[in-house]
Short mmCIF file of C-alpha atoms in Angstrom, two decimals:
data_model
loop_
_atom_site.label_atom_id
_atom_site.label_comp_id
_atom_site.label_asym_id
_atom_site.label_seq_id
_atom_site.Cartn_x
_atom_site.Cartn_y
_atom_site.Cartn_z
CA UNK A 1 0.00 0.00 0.00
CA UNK A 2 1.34 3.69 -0.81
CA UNK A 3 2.00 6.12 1.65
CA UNK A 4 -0.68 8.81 -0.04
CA UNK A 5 -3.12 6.37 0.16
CA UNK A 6 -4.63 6.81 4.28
CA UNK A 7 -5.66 3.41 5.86
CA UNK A 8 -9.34 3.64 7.34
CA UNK A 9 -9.26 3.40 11.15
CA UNK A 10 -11.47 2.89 13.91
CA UNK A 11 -10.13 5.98 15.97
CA UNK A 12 -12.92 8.18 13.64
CA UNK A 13 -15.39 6.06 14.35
CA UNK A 14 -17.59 8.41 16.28
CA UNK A 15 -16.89 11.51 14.46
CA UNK A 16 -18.18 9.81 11.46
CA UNK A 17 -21.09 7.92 13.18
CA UNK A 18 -21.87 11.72 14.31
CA UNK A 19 -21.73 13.07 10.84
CA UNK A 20 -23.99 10.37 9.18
CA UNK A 21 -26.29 10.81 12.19
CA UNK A 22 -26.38 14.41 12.05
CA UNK A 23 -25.81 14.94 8.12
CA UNK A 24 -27.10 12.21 6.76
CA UNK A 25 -30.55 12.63 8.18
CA UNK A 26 -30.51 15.98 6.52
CA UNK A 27 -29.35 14.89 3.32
CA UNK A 28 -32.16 12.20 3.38
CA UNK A 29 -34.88 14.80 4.22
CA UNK A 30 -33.63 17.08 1.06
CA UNK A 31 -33.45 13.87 -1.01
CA UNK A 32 -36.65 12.61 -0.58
CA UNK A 33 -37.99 16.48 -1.16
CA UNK A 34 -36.23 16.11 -4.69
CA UNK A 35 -37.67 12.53 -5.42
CA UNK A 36 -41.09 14.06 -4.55
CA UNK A 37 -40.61 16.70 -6.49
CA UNK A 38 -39.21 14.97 -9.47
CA UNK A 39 -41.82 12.09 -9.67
CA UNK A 40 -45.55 12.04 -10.92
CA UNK A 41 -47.95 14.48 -8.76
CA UNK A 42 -45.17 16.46 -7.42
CA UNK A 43 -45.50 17.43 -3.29
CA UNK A 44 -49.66 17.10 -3.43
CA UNK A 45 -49.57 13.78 -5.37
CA UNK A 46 -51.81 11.00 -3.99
CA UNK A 47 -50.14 9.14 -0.97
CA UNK A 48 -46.90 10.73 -1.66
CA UNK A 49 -47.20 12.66 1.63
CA UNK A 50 -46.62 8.74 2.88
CA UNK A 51 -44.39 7.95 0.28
CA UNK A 52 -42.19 10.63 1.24
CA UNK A 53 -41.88 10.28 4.46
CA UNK A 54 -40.78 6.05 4.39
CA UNK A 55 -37.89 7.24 1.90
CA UNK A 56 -36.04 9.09 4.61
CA UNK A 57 -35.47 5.80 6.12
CA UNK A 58 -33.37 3.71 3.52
CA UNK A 59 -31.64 6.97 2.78
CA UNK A 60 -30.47 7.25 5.53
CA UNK A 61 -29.51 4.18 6.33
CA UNK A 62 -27.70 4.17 3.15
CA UNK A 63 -25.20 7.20 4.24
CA UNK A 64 -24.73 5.30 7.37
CA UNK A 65 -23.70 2.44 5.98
CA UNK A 66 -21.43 4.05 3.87
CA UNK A 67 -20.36 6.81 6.22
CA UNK A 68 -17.26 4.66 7.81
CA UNK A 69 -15.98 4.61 4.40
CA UNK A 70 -14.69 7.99 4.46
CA UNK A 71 -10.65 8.12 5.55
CA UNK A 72 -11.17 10.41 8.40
CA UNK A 73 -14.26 12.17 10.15
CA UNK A 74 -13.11 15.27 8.65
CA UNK A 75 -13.83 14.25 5.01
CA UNK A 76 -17.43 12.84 6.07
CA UNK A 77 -18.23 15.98 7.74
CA UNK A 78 -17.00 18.07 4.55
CA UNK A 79 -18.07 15.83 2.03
CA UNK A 80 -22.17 15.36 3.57
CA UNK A 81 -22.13 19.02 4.24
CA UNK A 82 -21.29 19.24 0.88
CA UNK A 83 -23.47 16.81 -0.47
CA UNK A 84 -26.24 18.66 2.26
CA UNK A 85 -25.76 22.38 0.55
CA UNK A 86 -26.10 20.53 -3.04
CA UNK A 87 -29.16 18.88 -2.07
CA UNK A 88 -30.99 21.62 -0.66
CA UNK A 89 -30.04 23.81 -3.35
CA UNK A 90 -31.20 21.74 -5.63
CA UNK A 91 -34.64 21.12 -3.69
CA UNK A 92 -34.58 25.02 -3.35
CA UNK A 93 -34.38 25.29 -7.08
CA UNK A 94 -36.84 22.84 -8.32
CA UNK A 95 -39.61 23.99 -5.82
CA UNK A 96 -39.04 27.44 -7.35
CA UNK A 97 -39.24 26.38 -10.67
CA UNK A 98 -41.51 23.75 -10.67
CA UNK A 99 -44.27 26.51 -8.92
#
């Protein structure tokens, strides 16, 4: 293995267990406003109210799962905060346009 390349490690654990938590409920929240958004029916569509609201689940349980992949709890924090600003901008955008 190179020396650029850093080694995951379990010291971050918690920082990045924080920032999925924290972020990655977020960043499911904003997601599942974009798939609303984006699908048939938009926010008043019939059951998507429902819909909606069981897609925050697997999202998030998707950054979690993946969260620990990140080299540090630094880059998870950066990267969903990121990913965060990206998503609400984009649900910012399409609720303005879409209106």
């Amino acid at each position: 293995m190179s020396a650029a390349r850093q080694r995951l490690q379990s010291s971050h654990w918690l920082g990045k267990t924080l920032a999925g938590v924290l972020l990655g409920y977020t960043l499911s929240v904003a997601l599942s406003g974009v798939i609303a958004l984006l699908t048939p029916g938009g926010l008043d569509g019939e059951g998507k109210v429902q819909f909606n609201m069981w897609m925050i689940a697997p999202l998030w349980a998707g950054v979690l799962g993946f969260v620990h992949l990140f080299g540090n709890s630094r880059r998870a924090w950066l990267w969903l905060g990121a990913a965060n600003v990206l998503a609400f901008g984009l649900l910012w955008l399409l609720k303005h346009w879409m209106e």
